[in-house]
Amino acid sequence: EDKTVRIGFQKYGTLILVKAQGLLEEKLEPQGYTIEWTEFPAGPQLLEAMNVGAVDFGTTGEAPPIFAQAAGAPLVYVGVEPPAPKAEAILVPEDSPLQTVADLKGKTVGLNKGSNVHYLLVKALEAAGLSYSDVEVAFLTPADGRAAFEKGALDAWVIWEPFLAAAEAATGARQLTDGTDIVENREYYLASRDFVDGDPAAVDAILEAIDEVDDWINENHSEVAEQFAPSVGMPAEILNVAVERRTYGVEPITPEIIAAQQAIADVFFELELIPTAISIADAAKEGES
Amino acid sequence: MSAAISPVRTDIREPQSKHPSKAQSIVIDGMSKSFGDRRVLSDIDLAIPAGQFVAIVGRSGCGKSTLLRLIAGLDQATAGKIIVGDRTVESLQPSTRLLFQDARLLPWQRVIGNVGIARHDGWRKAAAVALEDVGLADRANDWPAVLSGGQRQRVALARALVSDPGVLLLDEPFGALDALTRGEMHRLLERIWQEHGFTTVLITHDVSEALRLADRVIVLRDQGVALDVQVELPRSRRDIGDAATMTLRSRILAEV
Amino acid sequence: MSAAISPVRTDIREPQSKHPSKAQSIVIDGMSKSFGDRRVLSDIDLAIPAGQFVAIVGRSGCGKSTLLRLIAGLDQATAGKIIVGDRTVESLQPSTRLLFQDARLLPWQRVIGNVGIARHDGWRKAAAVALEDVGLADRANDWPAVLSGGQRQRVALARALVSDPGVLLLDEPFGALDALTRGEMHRLLERIWQEHGFTTVLITHDVSEALRLADRVIVLRDQGVALDVQVELPRSRRDIGDAATMTLRSRILAEV
Amino acid sequence: MLNRFRGGRSAVLRTLAPWALPLVLLIAWEIMARSGLIESRLLPAPSAVFAAFWESLWNGTLLTHTAISTERAFKGLLIGGGIGFVLGVLCGISRPAETMFDSSMQMLRNVPHLAIIPLVIMWFGIGEEAKIFLVAIGSAFPIYLNTFHGIRTVDSGLIEMARVYGLGRFALYWRVILPGAMPSILVGLRYALGIMWLTLIVAETISASSGIGYMTMNAREFLQTDIVVLGIIVYALLGKLADSATRALESKALAWHPAYQATERTTG
Amino acid sequence: MLNRFRGGRSAVLRTLAPWALPLVLLIAWEIMARSGLIESRLLPAPSAVFAAFWESLWNGTLLTHTAISTERAFKGLLIGGGIGFVLGVLCGISRPAETMFDSSMQMLRNVPHLAIIPLVIMWFGIGEEAKIFLVAIGSAFPIYLNTFHGIRTVDSGLIEMARVYGLGRFALYWRVILPGAMPSILVGLRYALGIMWLTLIVAETISASSGIGYMTMNAREFLQTDIVVLGIIVYALLGKLADSATRALESKALAWHPAYQATERTTG
Ligand SMILES: Nc1ncnc2c1ncn2[C@@H]1O[C@H](COP(=O)(O)OP(=O)(O)OP(=O)(O)O)[C@@H](O)[C@H]1O
Ligand SMILES: Nc1ncnc2c1ncn2[C@@H]1O[C@H](COP(=O)(O)OP(=O)(O)OP(=O)(O)O)[C@@H](O)[C@H]1O
Ligand SMILES: [Mg+2]
Ligand SMILES: [Mg+2]
């Protein structure tokens, strides 16, 4: 029997600490599991791999699983982190005349297409009485967005952590607003359907391990920042800001969370980002942790 | 196989080589060749017995090289057929060798490699001997690119001579050589031909050369064979100044 | 400019062309040429007056082509110098033209384009006339690739003749031609030379050809000039069978 | 006419033969997809891709994307190809120019486009210029390399001939060197036409909202395999188109060349 | 020895000359960076890049990344180059093979690597195989195209000669066709060596955690411009290295070729 658990992680997130602390190996190896860690540059790539069955478990922001589900990827929401609305924001350059979200009318806003910040922008504009079509949107990956933002090609840039903290620190950029009271901005733990059905115990073990590490993070912000620094390639002080902007912990998937995620999916469907309407509940593993 | 078209014909004779060798006869039967609309050779009939040494003369552009290419199987006749040995020529002949009008040396092989290209075992020794024969033993390890025109031609000749032919087709092999070197090459070719007895077809512009070397001289003109005469002189012919030969010479020149 | 080394020398004569043209004299002074360790020409002294027709004969590989390339400025002498007109040859000469031993036709130009390449205005007409002269008027629009060896050589000759040379260097221009065509080309070359009076240096293996065309015959041997004789025969010379000429002929052949 | 008619059947065969392999693969793929051997989620059946094709053709998005990409591609090719050609000619005919530039070109050639995107954005912003710039540098190198190589390997005997016949610099290049280098330059063009599209997919990740690179990468991001496969097929067809165009150009420009005549004779 | 000694000064000059342009650019860049004309955040000064270089060299990461990438690169090149070469030879010598494969190759050639990553992951998973596969297909095409083109343009006179002298199939290819196609094949190799690295950066976005593509893209993500520029420079130097290697190979394999002899003579 193949008892390999293949976990996909990104450079910034709890999983990298789980890996570093060897917690999961401690929990699962005695039961005959081997753990295989694979790094991905971003959520979509991770789910791409999960879709074809190359990865069993991983973590991404709220947007990628919506697209994956729309594409028919057999994935299951197995856990979620607490909301982190402060971990994403609309940035403008230091000397920008723009003061409020409403000022964005007719301006060029850069963002990563189909990501959590895409939703943030829609909701923020809505809250400010504007509609999505009132702004000029330029789709840019975080890396390109930063370059374009600094070049002055963008009036505003919607971005998440840790890029957010880094950009603020480097350019003195100002936040028009963060996600507070507008969006939840959660991070999801996802597993492939086969893995969830075939090995629920392992899923639970992983989530437990993550939760333990999350608890530890909540106590040791600065140490976490130190640990992230080399892999992310940012100074620890900046990462510390990013880490401080949210709390950590694994929560179960509740109907409220499903509803919130469903709202995002519906907006994306309206924006024609996904071809078909989807039901998040179909892919949720409710009520456990 | 009638001689209806060619103005002069001789009957097929027995091969005259002392060594019954792998020499093959050549029979050309009603053969024509056109390039597009341009007819080059018209309804040619020719029979060359195995081992014979035939010289072909004719004006520039009259189709001599084309004829050799057809015999070698490098080109296809528009009509008629060519039989070498007992096989109709449809593609390349395994034992027919052709010395082209241009030297065609492989630039990436040294001189000795070029000479030995057609030989398998013992090629190096055979090639060295042949180079010695053509007077280029000391150039064996040069690239062909640095040779003079005449030297290149001699390398090509050496290559043809060591290639163990059944039929050897030579397209102006001595054109770039001075009189003395040319004389040496004549003797060399005659000797090797006598030793191996292959059938030889030599294109030349020099009628004396034809008379010096060939059993038979064929003149091509107006797409056909204008003259086909035997040269009945004892070998080896050095100075051919007798009256009969001079008459023959004038007769050939008149037909060209 | 002493004649110390060359075994036979004539003094510089006046140009003999009727039209005082742009013909230039050639003076070679103590010139040597080596390729690596191989010495090809040693300490050559030669003076060719403007308008003279000089033939060079010599054995294969003796350095004839090399000499022409040096005069044309395509190669640099190892020692000594060459003066064409009043300028020392250091690179290409503006009015020196060289017909190479190989035809060197541009494959991507049709025959007429190849002939006219050296002319600016009116090239098409001049080229057509020259093609007519060499008997290839009907091939003007063919690609060079389909021409026979001798046809290619004649295209190269036509190109050389229309190129309006001050000095014309010809490296075996008739090697691939039959006797008749050769005779026609001789007459053509002589006529054009007489009309334009350019200085001509002709390499040939055919001593009769040299005697037929040249004012002066030079034999190259052992890296130097072995013989340098005037040919004092009235033009146009057709049949040169008199005793004096025959002696000259034997003398040249003996030196080659 | 008659000739054409007579050769009709084998001519048709000859035209169709190159499509045999793609067709066989297509059919095998459809069968595997239908029989469930390939999950359609992972690799949609050709019929599904065709449906996607049909729809996007119908609603005009495919044509819009392709048209926009094509414009970018050719602008970039023109600029980059032009620069590559000029530099190739320069280095091909002048040793000092070679010493000066060749080494740098060989180094730059190796720098991945993906890596320089941040720099490109800083120089050119996120507009069309950035995309065209990327295509330009992408297509400059193949043209450069092949022009250079082509010029260097022109038969030196012919150049000598031309110089001895007094051809001026311009005539020498125009009548001897360029035609001699042409087969190689056209191979370079073939490459450039390929690279042009390849670069575009990278370029169109910069703030694009149109173009077939955008369409494909966007679909990839959202795991819409049918659109990804559709994009791949469009690329392949564009490649085929470019290839046919170059072939046509070759058989015109290289009519004198035996190797290309032969191709003409048997394939066309 | 004497000769060498005498030519010492100009030989040194000749070796250095190709570096003149990069050096001038470097100095200009440093000056602009120091004077604040370029914001160091956007484009760090060469000295900063050098510091980054020194550090990553010192702690071994640079070498590790480069070594890992090199291994992937050469494995891919070996496989892809091999396949490209074989197909190129096949299509070059056989018309039916050309009809069969060439069209498909020309179509595949045009498909961007970025676009096929989903398929590659499907076929090969996310391990080393996927990366090597991408490099392999990347480097297969230049070798294919140039081998094909090289073989097709071998002087047909020489092939005729070889056939008339009874060379067997094998000897014909080995002694005539391949040497004749060699200059072109080596140009293909030059390309392939470039494309090999370019593909690798794409391949190393799949799921790598090592390799210089990963290093660069990772740095790009967080706009660590010094590392990005360092990566670019490493790519450029690898390109230069590949170029020098090909040149060395050329001057060995093409010793007979006048064009390459000339290069040899004047450049070194
Ligand atoms: N580039 C070169 N490198 C080395 N040796 C050369 C080079 N060019 C010519 N040679 C040698 O110089 C000698 C003279 O060559 P050249 O071409 O001048 O002879 P030639 O008198 O024209 O002979 P032919 O009548 O056969 O054409 C020959 O031995 C030749 O091999
Ligand atoms: N491939 C071809 N396509 C068209 N015409 C051709 C082709 N090959 C030869 N010819 C023509 O056929 C005629 C005969 O050519 P061939 O080469 O046989 O002449 P040749 O007798 O060898 O002449 P030479 O003595 O000048 O070498 C020439 O007019 C030539 O132009
Ligand atoms: Mg001929
Ligand atoms: Mg010569």
Tab-separated table of N, CA and C in Angstrom, chain B residues 69 72 74 91-94 96-100 103-110 113-114 116-120 123 143 145 156 159-160 163 168, chain E residues 154-168 171-172 174-183 252-258 261:
chain	number	residue	atom	x	y	z
B	69	ARG	N	26.594	10.795	-67.558
B	69	ARG	CA	25.712	10.730	-66.396
B	69	ARG	C	24.613	9.691	-66.599
B	72	ALA	N	26.102	6.309	-66.135
B	72	ALA	CA	26.369	6.051	-64.712
B	72	ALA	C	25.088	5.837	-63.926
B	74	LEU	N	23.074	8.336	-63.086
B	74	LEU	CA	22.800	9.522	-62.274
B	74	LEU	C	21.599	10.288	-62.797
B	91	SER	N	19.135	2.876	-61.934
B	91	SER	CA	19.721	3.804	-60.976
B	91	SER	C	21.219	3.568	-61.007
B	92	LEU	N	21.881	3.890	-59.915
B	92	LEU	CA	23.335	3.780	-59.922
B	92	LEU	C	23.802	2.354	-60.158
B	93	GLN	N	24.899	2.231	-60.900
B	93	GLN	CA	25.493	0.927	-61.147
B	93	GLN	C	26.548	0.639	-60.100
B	94	PRO	N	26.544	-0.567	-59.556
B	94	PRO	CA	27.492	-0.831	-58.464
B	94	PRO	C	28.966	-0.717	-58.871
B	96	THR	N	30.176	0.974	-61.720
B	96	THR	CA	30.501	2.069	-62.632
B	96	THR	C	31.058	3.230	-61.828
B	97	ARG	N	32.171	3.787	-62.270
B	97	ARG	CA	32.757	4.937	-61.576
B	97	ARG	C	32.856	6.095	-62.553
B	98	LEU	N	32.606	7.293	-62.060
B	98	LEU	CA	32.601	8.463	-62.927
B	98	LEU	C	33.519	9.532	-62.355
B	99	LEU	N	34.465	9.974	-63.150
B	99	LEU	CA	35.266	11.129	-62.765
B	99	LEU	C	34.563	12.342	-63.361
B	100	PHE	N	34.072	13.215	-62.478
B	100	PHE	CA	33.278	14.337	-62.945
B	100	PHE	C	34.155	15.407	-63.582
B	103	ALA	N	36.220	18.607	-59.949
B	103	ALA	CA	36.929	17.575	-59.184
B	103	ALA	C	36.068	16.911	-58.108
B	104	ARG	N	35.159	17.676	-57.476
B	104	ARG	CA	34.294	17.137	-56.423
B	104	ARG	C	35.074	16.403	-55.336
B	105	LEU	N	35.997	17.106	-54.746
B	105	LEU	CA	36.694	16.534	-53.592
B	105	LEU	C	35.928	16.928	-52.334
B	106	LEU	N	35.915	16.034	-51.360
B	106	LEU	CA	35.261	16.362	-50.097
B	106	LEU	C	36.142	17.339	-49.339
B	107	PRO	N	35.667	18.536	-49.076
B	107	PRO	CA	36.547	19.520	-48.437
B	107	PRO	C	36.947	19.125	-47.023
B	108	TRP	N	36.146	18.261	-46.387
B	108	TRP	CA	36.447	17.904	-45.001
B	108	TRP	C	37.293	16.642	-44.867
B	109	GLN	N	37.738	16.129	-46.013
B	109	GLN	CA	38.655	14.995	-45.949
B	109	GLN	C	39.984	15.434	-46.521
B	110	ARG	N	41.051	14.975	-45.909
B	110	ARG	CA	42.344	15.310	-46.459
B	110	ARG	C	42.515	14.595	-47.797
B	113	GLY	N	42.374	10.874	-47.794
B	113	GLY	CA	41.032	10.384	-47.504
B	113	GLY	C	40.138	10.471	-48.720
B	114	ASN	N	40.289	11.529	-49.475
B	114	ASN	CA	39.507	11.674	-50.691
B	114	ASN	C	39.829	10.587	-51.702
B	116	GLY	N	41.012	7.630	-51.046
B	116	GLY	CA	40.662	6.286	-50.578
B	116	GLY	C	39.179	6.068	-50.370
B	117	ILE	N	38.373	7.052	-50.699
B	117	ILE	CA	36.973	7.012	-50.264
B	117	ILE	C	36.205	5.799	-50.787
B	118	ALA	N	36.604	5.302	-51.952
B	118	ALA	CA	35.817	4.219	-52.536
B	118	ALA	C	36.316	2.838	-52.115
B	119	ARG	N	37.387	2.813	-51.329
B	119	ARG	CA	37.956	1.521	-50.946
B	119	ARG	C	37.635	1.188	-49.511
B	120	HIS	N	37.512	-0.080	-49.214
B	120	HIS	CA	37.249	-0.430	-47.831
B	120	HIS	C	38.528	-0.790	-47.110
B	123	TRP	N	42.575	0.809	-47.697
B	123	TRP	CA	42.393	2.017	-48.506
B	123	TRP	C	43.585	2.937	-48.411
B	143	TRP	N	44.580	19.701	-46.915
B	143	TRP	CA	43.167	19.843	-47.253
B	143	TRP	C	43.059	20.114	-48.749
B	145	ALA	N	41.365	22.170	-50.252
B	145	ALA	CA	41.196	23.589	-50.560
B	145	ALA	C	42.499	24.277	-50.948
B	156	ALA	N	41.418	13.737	-58.122
B	156	ALA	CA	40.198	13.079	-58.605
B	156	ALA	C	40.548	11.883	-59.482
B	159	ARG	N	41.616	9.046	-57.318
B	159	ARG	CA	40.441	8.451	-56.702
B	159	ARG	C	39.726	7.515	-57.681
B	160	ALA	N	39.598	7.967	-58.936
B	160	ALA	CA	38.922	7.129	-59.922
B	160	ALA	C	39.707	5.855	-60.181
B	163	SER	N	39.439	3.116	-57.539
B	163	SER	CA	38.083	2.790	-57.105
B	163	SER	C	37.610	1.445	-57.639
B	168	LEU	N	34.697	2.591	-66.283
B	168	LEU	CA	35.240	3.858	-65.801
B	168	LEU	C	34.886	4.955	-66.797
E	154	VAL	N	23.417	20.134	-48.224
E	154	VAL	CA	24.735	19.585	-48.556
E	154	VAL	C	24.882	19.591	-50.079
E	155	ASP	N	26.024	20.013	-50.553
E	155	ASP	CA	26.315	20.066	-51.983
E	155	ASP	C	25.921	18.752	-52.666
E	156	SER	N	24.941	18.829	-53.539
E	156	SER	CA	24.450	17.587	-54.133
E	156	SER	C	25.493	16.971	-55.054
E	157	GLY	N	26.408	17.790	-55.557
E	157	GLY	CA	27.494	17.259	-56.373
E	157	GLY	C	28.332	16.264	-55.592
E	158	LEU	N	28.570	16.581	-54.319
E	158	LEU	CA	29.382	15.676	-53.512
E	158	LEU	C	28.634	14.396	-53.209
E	159	ILE	N	27.338	14.506	-53.035
E	159	ILE	CA	26.560	13.291	-52.764
E	159	ILE	C	26.561	12.394	-53.999
E	160	GLU	N	26.374	13.006	-55.152
E	160	GLU	CA	26.445	12.236	-56.401
E	160	GLU	C	27.784	11.520	-56.502
E	161	MET	N	28.830	12.283	-56.225
E	161	MET	CA	30.170	11.699	-56.305
E	161	MET	C	30.254	10.482	-55.400
E	162	ALA	N	29.834	10.661	-54.157
E	162	ALA	CA	29.953	9.571	-53.196
E	162	ALA	C	29.160	8.355	-53.655
E	163	ARG	N	27.992	8.594	-54.224
E	163	ARG	CA	27.167	7.462	-54.633
E	163	ARG	C	27.794	6.746	-55.825
E	164	VAL	N	28.343	7.538	-56.730
E	164	VAL	CA	28.964	6.946	-57.906
E	164	VAL	C	30.218	6.158	-57.516
E	165	TYR	N	30.832	6.537	-56.387
E	165	TYR	CA	31.989	5.771	-55.957
E	165	TYR	C	31.605	4.641	-55.016
E	166	GLY	N	30.313	4.321	-55.036
E	166	GLY	CA	29.869	3.108	-54.365
E	166	GLY	C	29.832	3.181	-52.860
E	167	LEU	N	29.787	4.374	-52.275
E	167	LEU	CA	29.682	4.430	-50.817
E	167	LEU	C	28.337	3.863	-50.387
E	168	GLY	N	28.368	3.031	-49.372
E	168	GLY	CA	27.126	2.482	-48.835
E	168	GLY	C	26.364	3.563	-48.096
E	171	ALA	N	28.212	4.833	-44.972
E	171	ALA	CA	29.390	5.639	-45.297
E	171	ALA	C	28.974	6.973	-45.897
E	172	LEU	N	27.915	6.940	-46.688
E	172	LEU	CA	27.439	8.175	-47.310
E	172	LEU	C	27.051	9.194	-46.244
E	174	TRP	N	27.874	9.134	-43.013
E	174	TRP	CA	28.934	9.377	-42.059
E	174	TRP	C	30.055	10.231	-42.652
E	175	ARG	N	30.364	9.981	-43.904
E	175	ARG	CA	31.542	10.635	-44.481
E	175	ARG	C	31.186	11.831	-45.341
E	176	VAL	N	29.958	11.914	-45.818
E	176	VAL	CA	29.611	13.011	-46.714
E	176	VAL	C	28.517	13.904	-46.138
E	177	ILE	N	27.394	13.313	-45.799
E	177	ILE	CA	26.238	14.133	-45.452
E	177	ILE	C	26.422	14.810	-44.097
E	178	LEU	N	26.832	14.041	-43.108
E	178	LEU	CA	26.991	14.677	-41.805
E	178	LEU	C	28.076	15.741	-41.776
E	179	PRO	N	29.264	15.447	-42.305
E	179	PRO	CA	30.268	16.536	-42.308
E	179	PRO	C	29.784	17.754	-43.081
E	180	GLY	N	29.047	17.513	-44.160
E	180	GLY	CA	28.560	18.643	-44.932
E	180	GLY	C	27.525	19.447	-44.172
E	181	ALA	N	26.746	18.761	-43.342
E	181	ALA	CA	25.702	19.456	-42.586
E	181	ALA	C	26.240	20.026	-41.282
E	182	MET	N	27.481	19.677	-40.952
E	182	MET	CA	28.002	20.008	-39.629
E	182	MET	C	27.953	21.501	-39.277
E	183	PRO	N	28.349	22.391	-40.187
E	183	PRO	CA	28.282	23.809	-39.809
E	183	PRO	C	26.879	24.204	-39.359
E	252	LYS	N	37.340	22.886	-34.063
E	252	LYS	CA	37.851	21.521	-34.192
E	252	LYS	C	37.164	20.808	-35.359
E	253	ALA	N	35.837	20.797	-35.299
E	253	ALA	CA	35.075	19.992	-36.255
E	253	ALA	C	35.116	20.587	-37.652
E	254	LEU	N	35.324	21.889	-37.751
E	254	LEU	CA	35.272	22.535	-39.060
E	254	LEU	C	36.639	23.069	-39.463
E	255	ALA	N	37.680	22.374	-39.023
E	255	ALA	CA	39.036	22.839	-39.332
E	255	ALA	C	39.236	22.992	-40.831
E	256	TRP	N	38.489	22.208	-41.594
E	256	TRP	CA	38.646	22.246	-43.041
E	256	TRP	C	37.942	23.441	-43.650
E	257	HIS	N	37.060	24.093	-42.906
E	257	HIS	CA	36.164	25.076	-43.500
E	257	HIS	C	36.811	26.462	-43.498
E	258	PRO	N	36.963	27.045	-44.680
E	258	PRO	CA	37.653	28.323	-44.741
E	258	PRO	C	37.031	29.375	-43.817
E	261	GLN	N	38.162	28.672	-40.337
E	261	GLN	CA	39.593	28.906	-40.182
E	261	GLN	C	39.857	30.380	-39.982
